[in-house]
mmCIF file of C-alpha atoms in Angstrom:
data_model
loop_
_atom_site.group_PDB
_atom_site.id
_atom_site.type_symbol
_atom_site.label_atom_id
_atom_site.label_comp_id
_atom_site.label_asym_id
_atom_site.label_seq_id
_atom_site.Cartn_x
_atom_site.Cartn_y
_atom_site.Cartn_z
ATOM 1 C CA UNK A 24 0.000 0.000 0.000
ATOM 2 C CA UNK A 25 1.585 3.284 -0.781
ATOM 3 C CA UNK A 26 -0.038 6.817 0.605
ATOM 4 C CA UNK A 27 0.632 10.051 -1.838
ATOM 5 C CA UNK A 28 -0.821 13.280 -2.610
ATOM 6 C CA UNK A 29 -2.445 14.908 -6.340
ATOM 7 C CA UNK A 30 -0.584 17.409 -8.206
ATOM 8 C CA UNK A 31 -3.774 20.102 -7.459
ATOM 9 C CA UNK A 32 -2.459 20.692 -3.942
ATOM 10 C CA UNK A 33 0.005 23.007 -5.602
ATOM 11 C CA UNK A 34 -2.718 24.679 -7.725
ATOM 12 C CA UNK A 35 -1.079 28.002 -8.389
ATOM 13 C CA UNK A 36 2.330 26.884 -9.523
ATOM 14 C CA UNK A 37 3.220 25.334 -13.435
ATOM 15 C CA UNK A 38 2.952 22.207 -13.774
ATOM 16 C CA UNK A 39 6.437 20.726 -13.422
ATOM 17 C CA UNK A 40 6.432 22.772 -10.280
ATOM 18 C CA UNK A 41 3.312 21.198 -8.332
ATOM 19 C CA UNK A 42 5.216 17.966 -9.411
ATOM 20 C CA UNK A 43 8.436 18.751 -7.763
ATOM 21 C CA UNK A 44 6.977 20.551 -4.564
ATOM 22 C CA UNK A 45 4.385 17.241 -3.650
ATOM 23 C CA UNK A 46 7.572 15.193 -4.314
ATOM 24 C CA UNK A 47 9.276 17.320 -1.737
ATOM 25 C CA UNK A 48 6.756 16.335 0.988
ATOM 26 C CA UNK A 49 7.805 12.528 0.465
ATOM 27 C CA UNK A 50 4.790 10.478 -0.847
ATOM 28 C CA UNK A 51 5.590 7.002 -2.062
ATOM 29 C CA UNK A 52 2.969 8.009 -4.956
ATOM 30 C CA UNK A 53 1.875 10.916 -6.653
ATOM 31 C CA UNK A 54 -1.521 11.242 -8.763
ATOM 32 C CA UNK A 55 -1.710 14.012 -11.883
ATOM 33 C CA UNK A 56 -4.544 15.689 -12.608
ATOM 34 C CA UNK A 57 -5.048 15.829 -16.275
ATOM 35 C CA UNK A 58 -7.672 18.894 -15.961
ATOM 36 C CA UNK A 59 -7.097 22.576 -14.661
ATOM 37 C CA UNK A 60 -5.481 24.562 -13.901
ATOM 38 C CA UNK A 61 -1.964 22.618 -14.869
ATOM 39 C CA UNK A 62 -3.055 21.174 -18.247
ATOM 40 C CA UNK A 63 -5.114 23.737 -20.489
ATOM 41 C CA UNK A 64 -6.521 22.601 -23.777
ATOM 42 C CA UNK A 65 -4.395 24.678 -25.987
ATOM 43 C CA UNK A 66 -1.358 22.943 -24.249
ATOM 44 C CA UNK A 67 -2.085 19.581 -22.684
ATOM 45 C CA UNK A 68 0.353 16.712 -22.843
ATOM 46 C CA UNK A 69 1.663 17.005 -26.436
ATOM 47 C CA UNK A 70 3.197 20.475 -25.311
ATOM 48 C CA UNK A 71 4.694 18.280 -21.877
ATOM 49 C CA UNK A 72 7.975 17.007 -21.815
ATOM 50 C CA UNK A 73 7.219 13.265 -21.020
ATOM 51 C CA UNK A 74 10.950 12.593 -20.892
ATOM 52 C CA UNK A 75 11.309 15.137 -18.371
ATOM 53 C CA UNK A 76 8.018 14.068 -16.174
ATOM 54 C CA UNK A 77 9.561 10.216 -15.947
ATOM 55 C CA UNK A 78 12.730 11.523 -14.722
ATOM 56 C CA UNK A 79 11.642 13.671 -11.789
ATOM 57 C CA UNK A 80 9.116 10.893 -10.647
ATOM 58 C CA UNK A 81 12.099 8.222 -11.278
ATOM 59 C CA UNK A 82 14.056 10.116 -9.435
ATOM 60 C CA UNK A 83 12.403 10.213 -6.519
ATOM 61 C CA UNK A 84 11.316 6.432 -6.797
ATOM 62 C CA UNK A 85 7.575 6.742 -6.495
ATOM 63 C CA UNK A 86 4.598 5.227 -8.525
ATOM 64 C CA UNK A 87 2.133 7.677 -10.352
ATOM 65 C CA UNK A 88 -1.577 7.766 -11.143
ATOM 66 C CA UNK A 89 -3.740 10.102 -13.035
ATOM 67 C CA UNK A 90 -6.975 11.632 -12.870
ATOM 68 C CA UNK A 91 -8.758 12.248 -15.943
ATOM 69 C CA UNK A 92 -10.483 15.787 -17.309
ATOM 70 C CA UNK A 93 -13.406 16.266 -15.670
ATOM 71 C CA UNK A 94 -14.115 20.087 -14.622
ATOM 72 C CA UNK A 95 -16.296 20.880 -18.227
ATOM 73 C CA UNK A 96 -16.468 17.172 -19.192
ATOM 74 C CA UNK A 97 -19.668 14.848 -19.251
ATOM 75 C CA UNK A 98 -19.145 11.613 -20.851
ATOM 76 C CA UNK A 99 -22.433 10.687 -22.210
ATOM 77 C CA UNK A 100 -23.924 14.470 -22.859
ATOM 78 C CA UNK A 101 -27.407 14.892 -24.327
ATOM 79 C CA UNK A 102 -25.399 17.415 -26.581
ATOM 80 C CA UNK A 103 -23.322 15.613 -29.152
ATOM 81 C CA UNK A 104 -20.509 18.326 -29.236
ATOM 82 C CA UNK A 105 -20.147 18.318 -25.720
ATOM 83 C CA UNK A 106 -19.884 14.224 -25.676
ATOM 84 C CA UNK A 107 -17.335 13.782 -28.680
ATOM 85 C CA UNK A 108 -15.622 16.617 -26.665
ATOM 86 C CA UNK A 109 -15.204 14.560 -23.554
ATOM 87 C CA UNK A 110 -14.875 11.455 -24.964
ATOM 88 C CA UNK A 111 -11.530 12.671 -27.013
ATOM 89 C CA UNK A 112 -10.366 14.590 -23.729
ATOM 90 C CA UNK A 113 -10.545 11.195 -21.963
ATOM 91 C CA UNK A 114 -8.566 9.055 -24.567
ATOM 92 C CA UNK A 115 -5.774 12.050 -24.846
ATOM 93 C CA UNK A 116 -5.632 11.512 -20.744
ATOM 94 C CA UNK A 117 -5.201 7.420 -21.405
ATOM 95 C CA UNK A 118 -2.354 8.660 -24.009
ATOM 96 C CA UNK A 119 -0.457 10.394 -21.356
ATOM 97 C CA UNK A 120 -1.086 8.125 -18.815
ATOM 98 C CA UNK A 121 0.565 5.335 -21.067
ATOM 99 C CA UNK A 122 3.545 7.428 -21.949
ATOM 100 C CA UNK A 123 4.636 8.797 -18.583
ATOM 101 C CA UNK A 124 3.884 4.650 -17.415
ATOM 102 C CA UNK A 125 0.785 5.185 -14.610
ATOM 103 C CA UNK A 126 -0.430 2.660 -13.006
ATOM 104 C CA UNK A 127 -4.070 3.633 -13.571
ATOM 105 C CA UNK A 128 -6.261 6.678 -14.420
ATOM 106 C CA UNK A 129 -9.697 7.419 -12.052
ATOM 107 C CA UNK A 130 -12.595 9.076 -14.578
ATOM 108 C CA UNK A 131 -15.431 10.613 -13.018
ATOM 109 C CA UNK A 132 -19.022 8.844 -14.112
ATOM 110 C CA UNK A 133 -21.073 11.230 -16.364
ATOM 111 C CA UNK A 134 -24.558 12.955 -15.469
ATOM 112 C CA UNK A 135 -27.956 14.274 -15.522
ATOM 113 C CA UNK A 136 -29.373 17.221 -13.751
ATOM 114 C CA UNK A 137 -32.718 15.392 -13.855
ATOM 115 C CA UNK A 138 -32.749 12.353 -12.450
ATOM 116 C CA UNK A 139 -36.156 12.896 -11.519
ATOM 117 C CA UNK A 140 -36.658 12.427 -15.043
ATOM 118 C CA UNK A 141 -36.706 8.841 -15.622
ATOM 119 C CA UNK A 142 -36.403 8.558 -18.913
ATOM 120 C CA UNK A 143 -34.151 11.225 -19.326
ATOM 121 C CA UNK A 144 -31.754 10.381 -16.876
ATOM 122 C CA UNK A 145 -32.093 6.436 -18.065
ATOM 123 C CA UNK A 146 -30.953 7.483 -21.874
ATOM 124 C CA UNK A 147 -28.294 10.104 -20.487
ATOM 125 C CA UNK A 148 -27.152 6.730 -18.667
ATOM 126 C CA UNK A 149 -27.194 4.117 -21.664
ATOM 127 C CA UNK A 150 -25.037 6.780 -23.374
ATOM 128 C CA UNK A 151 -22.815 6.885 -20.433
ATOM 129 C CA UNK A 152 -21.932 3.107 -20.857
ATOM 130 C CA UNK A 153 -21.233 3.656 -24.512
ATOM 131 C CA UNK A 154 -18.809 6.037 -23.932
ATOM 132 C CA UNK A 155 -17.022 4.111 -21.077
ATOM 133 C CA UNK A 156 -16.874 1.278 -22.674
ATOM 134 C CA UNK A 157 -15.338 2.672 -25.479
ATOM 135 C CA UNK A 158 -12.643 4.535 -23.189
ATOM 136 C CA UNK A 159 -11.906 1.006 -21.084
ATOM 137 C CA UNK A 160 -11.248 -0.626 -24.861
ATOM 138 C CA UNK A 161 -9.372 2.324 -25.280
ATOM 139 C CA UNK A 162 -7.694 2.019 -21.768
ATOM 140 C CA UNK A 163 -6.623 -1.683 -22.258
ATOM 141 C CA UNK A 164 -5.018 -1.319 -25.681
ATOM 142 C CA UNK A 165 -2.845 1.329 -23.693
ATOM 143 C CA UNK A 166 -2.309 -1.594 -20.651
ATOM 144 C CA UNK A 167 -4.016 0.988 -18.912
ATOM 145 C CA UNK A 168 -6.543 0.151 -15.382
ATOM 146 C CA UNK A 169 -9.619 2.413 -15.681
ATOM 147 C CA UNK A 170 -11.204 3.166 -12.188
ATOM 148 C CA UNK A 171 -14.700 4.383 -12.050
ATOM 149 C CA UNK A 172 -14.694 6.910 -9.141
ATOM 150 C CA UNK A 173 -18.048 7.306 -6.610
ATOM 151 C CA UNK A 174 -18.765 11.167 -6.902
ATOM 152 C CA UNK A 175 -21.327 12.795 -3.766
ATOM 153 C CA UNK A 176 -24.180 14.177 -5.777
ATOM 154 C CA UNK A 177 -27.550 12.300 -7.322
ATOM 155 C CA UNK A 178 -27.038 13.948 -10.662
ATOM 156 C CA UNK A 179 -24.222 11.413 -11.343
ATOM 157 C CA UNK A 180 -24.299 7.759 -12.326
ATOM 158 C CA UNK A 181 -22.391 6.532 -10.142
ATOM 159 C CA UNK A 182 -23.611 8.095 -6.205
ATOM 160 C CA UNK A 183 -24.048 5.175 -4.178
ATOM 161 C CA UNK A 184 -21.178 3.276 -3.271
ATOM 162 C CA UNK A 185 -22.802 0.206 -4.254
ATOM 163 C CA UNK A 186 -23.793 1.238 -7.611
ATOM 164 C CA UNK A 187 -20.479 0.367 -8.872
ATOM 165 C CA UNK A 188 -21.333 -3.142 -9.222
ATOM 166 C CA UNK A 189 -23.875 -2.663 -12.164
ATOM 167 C CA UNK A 190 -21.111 -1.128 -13.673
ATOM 168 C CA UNK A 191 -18.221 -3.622 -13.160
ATOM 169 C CA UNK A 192 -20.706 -6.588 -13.855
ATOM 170 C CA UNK A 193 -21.529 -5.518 -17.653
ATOM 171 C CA UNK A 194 -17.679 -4.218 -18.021
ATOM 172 C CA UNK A 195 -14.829 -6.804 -17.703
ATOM 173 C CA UNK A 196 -12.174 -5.089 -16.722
ATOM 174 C CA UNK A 197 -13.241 -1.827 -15.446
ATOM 175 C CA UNK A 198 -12.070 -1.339 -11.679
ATOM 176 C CA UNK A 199 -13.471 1.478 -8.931
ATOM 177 C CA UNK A 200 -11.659 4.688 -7.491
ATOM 178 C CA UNK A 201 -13.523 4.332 -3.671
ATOM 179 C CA UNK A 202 -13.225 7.774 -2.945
ATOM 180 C CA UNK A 203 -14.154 7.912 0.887
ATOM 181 C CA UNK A 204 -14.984 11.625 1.364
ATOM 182 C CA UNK A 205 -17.871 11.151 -1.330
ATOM 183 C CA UNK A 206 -18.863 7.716 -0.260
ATOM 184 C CA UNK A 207 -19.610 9.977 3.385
ATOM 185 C CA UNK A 208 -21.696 12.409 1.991
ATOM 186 C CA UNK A 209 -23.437 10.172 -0.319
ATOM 187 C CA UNK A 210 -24.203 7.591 2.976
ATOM 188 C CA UNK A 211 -25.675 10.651 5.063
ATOM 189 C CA UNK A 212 -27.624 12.502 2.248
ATOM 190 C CA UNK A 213 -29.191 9.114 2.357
ATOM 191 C CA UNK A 214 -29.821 9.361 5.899
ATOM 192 C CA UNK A 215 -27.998 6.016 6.812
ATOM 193 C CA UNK A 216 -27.139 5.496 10.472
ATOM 194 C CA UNK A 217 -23.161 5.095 11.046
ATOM 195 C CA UNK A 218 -22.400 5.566 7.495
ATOM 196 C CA UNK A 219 -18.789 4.720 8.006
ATOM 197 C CA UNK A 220 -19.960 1.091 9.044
ATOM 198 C CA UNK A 221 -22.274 0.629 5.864
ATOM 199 C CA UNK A 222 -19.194 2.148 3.372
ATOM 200 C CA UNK A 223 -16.715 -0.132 5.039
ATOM 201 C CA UNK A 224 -19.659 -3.295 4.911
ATOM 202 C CA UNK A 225 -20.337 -2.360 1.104
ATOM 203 C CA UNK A 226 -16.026 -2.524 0.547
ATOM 204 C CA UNK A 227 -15.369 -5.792 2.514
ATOM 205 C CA UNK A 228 -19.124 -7.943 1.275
ATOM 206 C CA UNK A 229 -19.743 -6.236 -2.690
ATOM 207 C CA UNK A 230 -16.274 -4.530 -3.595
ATOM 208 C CA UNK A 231 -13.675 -6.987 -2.721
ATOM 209 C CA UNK A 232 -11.960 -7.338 -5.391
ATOM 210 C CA UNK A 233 -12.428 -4.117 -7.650
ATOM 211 C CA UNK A 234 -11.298 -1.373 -6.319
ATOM 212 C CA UNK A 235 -7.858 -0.582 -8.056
ATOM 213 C CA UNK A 236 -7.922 3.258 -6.570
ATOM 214 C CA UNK A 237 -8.508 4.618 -3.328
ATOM 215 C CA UNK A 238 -8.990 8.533 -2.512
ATOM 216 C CA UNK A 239 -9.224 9.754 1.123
ATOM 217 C CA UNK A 240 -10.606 13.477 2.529
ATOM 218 C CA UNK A 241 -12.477 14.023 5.116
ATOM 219 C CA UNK A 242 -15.604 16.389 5.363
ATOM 220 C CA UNK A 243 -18.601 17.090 7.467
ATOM 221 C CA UNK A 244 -21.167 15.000 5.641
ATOM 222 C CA UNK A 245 -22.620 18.123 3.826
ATOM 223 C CA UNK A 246 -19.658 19.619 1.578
ATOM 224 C CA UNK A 247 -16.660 18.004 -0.464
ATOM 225 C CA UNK A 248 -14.069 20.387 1.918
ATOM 226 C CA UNK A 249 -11.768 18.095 0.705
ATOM 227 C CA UNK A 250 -9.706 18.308 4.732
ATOM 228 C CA UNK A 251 -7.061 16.371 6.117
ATOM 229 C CA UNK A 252 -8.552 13.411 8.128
ATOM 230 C CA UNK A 253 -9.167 14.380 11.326
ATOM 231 C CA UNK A 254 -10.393 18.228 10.536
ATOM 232 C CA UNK A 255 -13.901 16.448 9.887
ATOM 233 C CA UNK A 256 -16.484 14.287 10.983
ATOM 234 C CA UNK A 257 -15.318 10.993 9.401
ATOM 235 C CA UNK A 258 -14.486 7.962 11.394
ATOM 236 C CA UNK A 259 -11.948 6.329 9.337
ATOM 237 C CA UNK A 260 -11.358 3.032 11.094
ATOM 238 C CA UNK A 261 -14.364 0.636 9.973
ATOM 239 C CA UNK A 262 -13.274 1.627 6.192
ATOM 240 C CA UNK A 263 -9.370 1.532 7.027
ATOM 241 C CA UNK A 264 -10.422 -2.223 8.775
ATOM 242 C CA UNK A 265 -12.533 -2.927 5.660
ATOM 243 C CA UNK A 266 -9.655 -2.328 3.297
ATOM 244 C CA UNK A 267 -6.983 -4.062 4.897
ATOM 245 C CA UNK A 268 -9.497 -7.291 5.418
ATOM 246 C CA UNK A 269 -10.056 -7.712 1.546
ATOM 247 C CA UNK A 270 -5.998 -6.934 0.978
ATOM 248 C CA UNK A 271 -5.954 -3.377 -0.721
ATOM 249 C CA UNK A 272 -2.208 -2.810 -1.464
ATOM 250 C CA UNK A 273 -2.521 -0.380 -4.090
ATOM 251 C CA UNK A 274 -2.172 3.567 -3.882
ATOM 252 C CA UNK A 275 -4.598 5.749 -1.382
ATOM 253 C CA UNK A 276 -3.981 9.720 -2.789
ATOM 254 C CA UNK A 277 -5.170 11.893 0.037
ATOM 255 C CA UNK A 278 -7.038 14.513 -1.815
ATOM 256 C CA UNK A 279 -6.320 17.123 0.718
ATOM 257 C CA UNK A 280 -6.981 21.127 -0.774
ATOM 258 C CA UNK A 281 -5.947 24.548 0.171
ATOM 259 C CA UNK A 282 -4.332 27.199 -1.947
ATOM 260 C CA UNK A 283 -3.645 29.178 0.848
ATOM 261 C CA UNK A 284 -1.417 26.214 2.652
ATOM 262 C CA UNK A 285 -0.373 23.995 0.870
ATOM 263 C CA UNK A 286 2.391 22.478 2.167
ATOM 264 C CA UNK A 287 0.897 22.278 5.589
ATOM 265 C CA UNK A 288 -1.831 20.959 4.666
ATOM 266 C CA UNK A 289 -0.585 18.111 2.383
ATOM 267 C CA UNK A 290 2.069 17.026 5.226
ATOM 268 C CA UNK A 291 -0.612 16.879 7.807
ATOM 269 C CA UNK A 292 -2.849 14.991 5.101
ATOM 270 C CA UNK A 293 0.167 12.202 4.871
ATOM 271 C CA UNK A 294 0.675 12.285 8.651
ATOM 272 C CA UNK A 295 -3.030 12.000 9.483
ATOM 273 C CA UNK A 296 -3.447 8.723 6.921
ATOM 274 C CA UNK A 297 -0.199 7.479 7.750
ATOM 275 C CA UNK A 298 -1.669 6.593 11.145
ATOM 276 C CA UNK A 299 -4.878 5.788 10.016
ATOM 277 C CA UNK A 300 -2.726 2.193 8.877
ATOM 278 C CA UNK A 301 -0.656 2.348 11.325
ATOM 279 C CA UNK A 302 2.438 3.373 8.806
ATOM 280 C CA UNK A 303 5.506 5.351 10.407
ATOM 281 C CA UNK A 304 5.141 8.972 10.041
#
């Protein structure tokens, strides 16, 4: 199991700057974010000196991850522009992620502000699966994993924890990106009593063997603050428990932002989940 930090804790700096100042606070793995503000359309990775990106994470001997677009990005949009759009932004992020050798890339699942609207959200959904499926063939080819990462609000496909099975069961090969913050808020939107217990139930019983990707924050059950654990009101333990029962030794990124502190923030982020498993700090 190795514990790192994303490239957007250093928002305000280039690039190859955010990647050499998180890999001055010592993670044993780093995750890019293939979105704003560090990659901008007009530049993105053909402008990016892979060369140079495999050195400074060689050098500092740590494994790498990335996170797909997905600020102005909806995989299966009702408008076809928008859709090609994000589709093409996803395979240029499995590109990069090939070249510069990551271990796997997290997409978000795509959406529907109406999912009141049965029918709708339904056909927003079918076209969804079409596009993710393509990008997992896509993904593969590359010897690329392709996580499918829970995101906090209804409007998304993929909201409650356990919903990533109907996804993994008509995909072979797609794995999950548990992100723990928005498993929280998803649990107590729902109104679920100790919604740590049911997360960490739903990871050992349904999710055993699928989730390649793990992202830890902690929050207040209402917001994605995106905190260090231990600044909110998340009881880590059950899930930590959960994941160590099925035998998770992949990479946990500890999605910890704030502009204004970076540094601080993203040590205390590694300290704080460091003895959430009992690591040395």
């Amino acid at each position: 199991m190795k514990i790192g930090l994303p490239t957007t804790l250093f928002q305000e700096n280039s690039f190859e700057e955010a990647l050499k100042n998180v890999l001055k606070l010592k993670p044993d793995c780093v995750e890019i974010v293939f979105d704003l503000p560090h990659f901008l359309p007009e530049k993105e990775y053909e402008e990016v000196n892979i060369k140079k990106i495999k050195n400074i994470i060689s050098q500092d001997n740590v494994e790498c991850s990335v996170h797909s677009s997905f600020y102005e990005f909806n995989l299966g949009s009702v408008y076809p522009v928008r859709r090609k759009a994000a589709l093409i932004q996803t395979k240029k992020c499995l590109k990069f992620a090939s070249l510069i050798e990551a271990k796997v890339v997290t997409v978000h699942p795509g959406y529907c502000p109406f999912p009141h609207v049965k029918k709708l959200f339904e056909d927003a959904k079918k076209r969804f699966i079409e596009d993710l499926k393509e990008c997992l063939k896509f993904a593969l080819d590359e010897g690329i994993l392709l996580a499918l990462e829970n995101i906090q609000s209804k409007y998304f496909f993929f909201y409650k924890l356990d919903d990533g099975l109907s996804f993994i069961r008509e995909m072979d090969g797609l794995g999950l990106t548990l992100d723990i913050g928005h498993a929280y808020i998803s649990a107590c939107e729902l109104g679920l009593k100790k919604p740590e217990n049911h997360i960490a139930r739903i990871v050992e019983r349904k999710l055993r063997n699928h989730i390649f990707h793990v992202h830890l924050h902690d929050n207040f059950g209402v917001k994605d603050n995106h905190l260090a654990p231990g600044d909110g009101k998340i009881n880590f333990k059950p899930i930590v428990e959960a994941l160590k029962k099925i035998g998770y030794d992949k990479q946990i990124i500890v999605e910890v932002w704030n502009p204004q502190k970076p540094v601080s923030f993203g040590l205390k982020g590694l300290k704080m989940t460091k003895k959430l498993f009992n690591f040395p700090c």
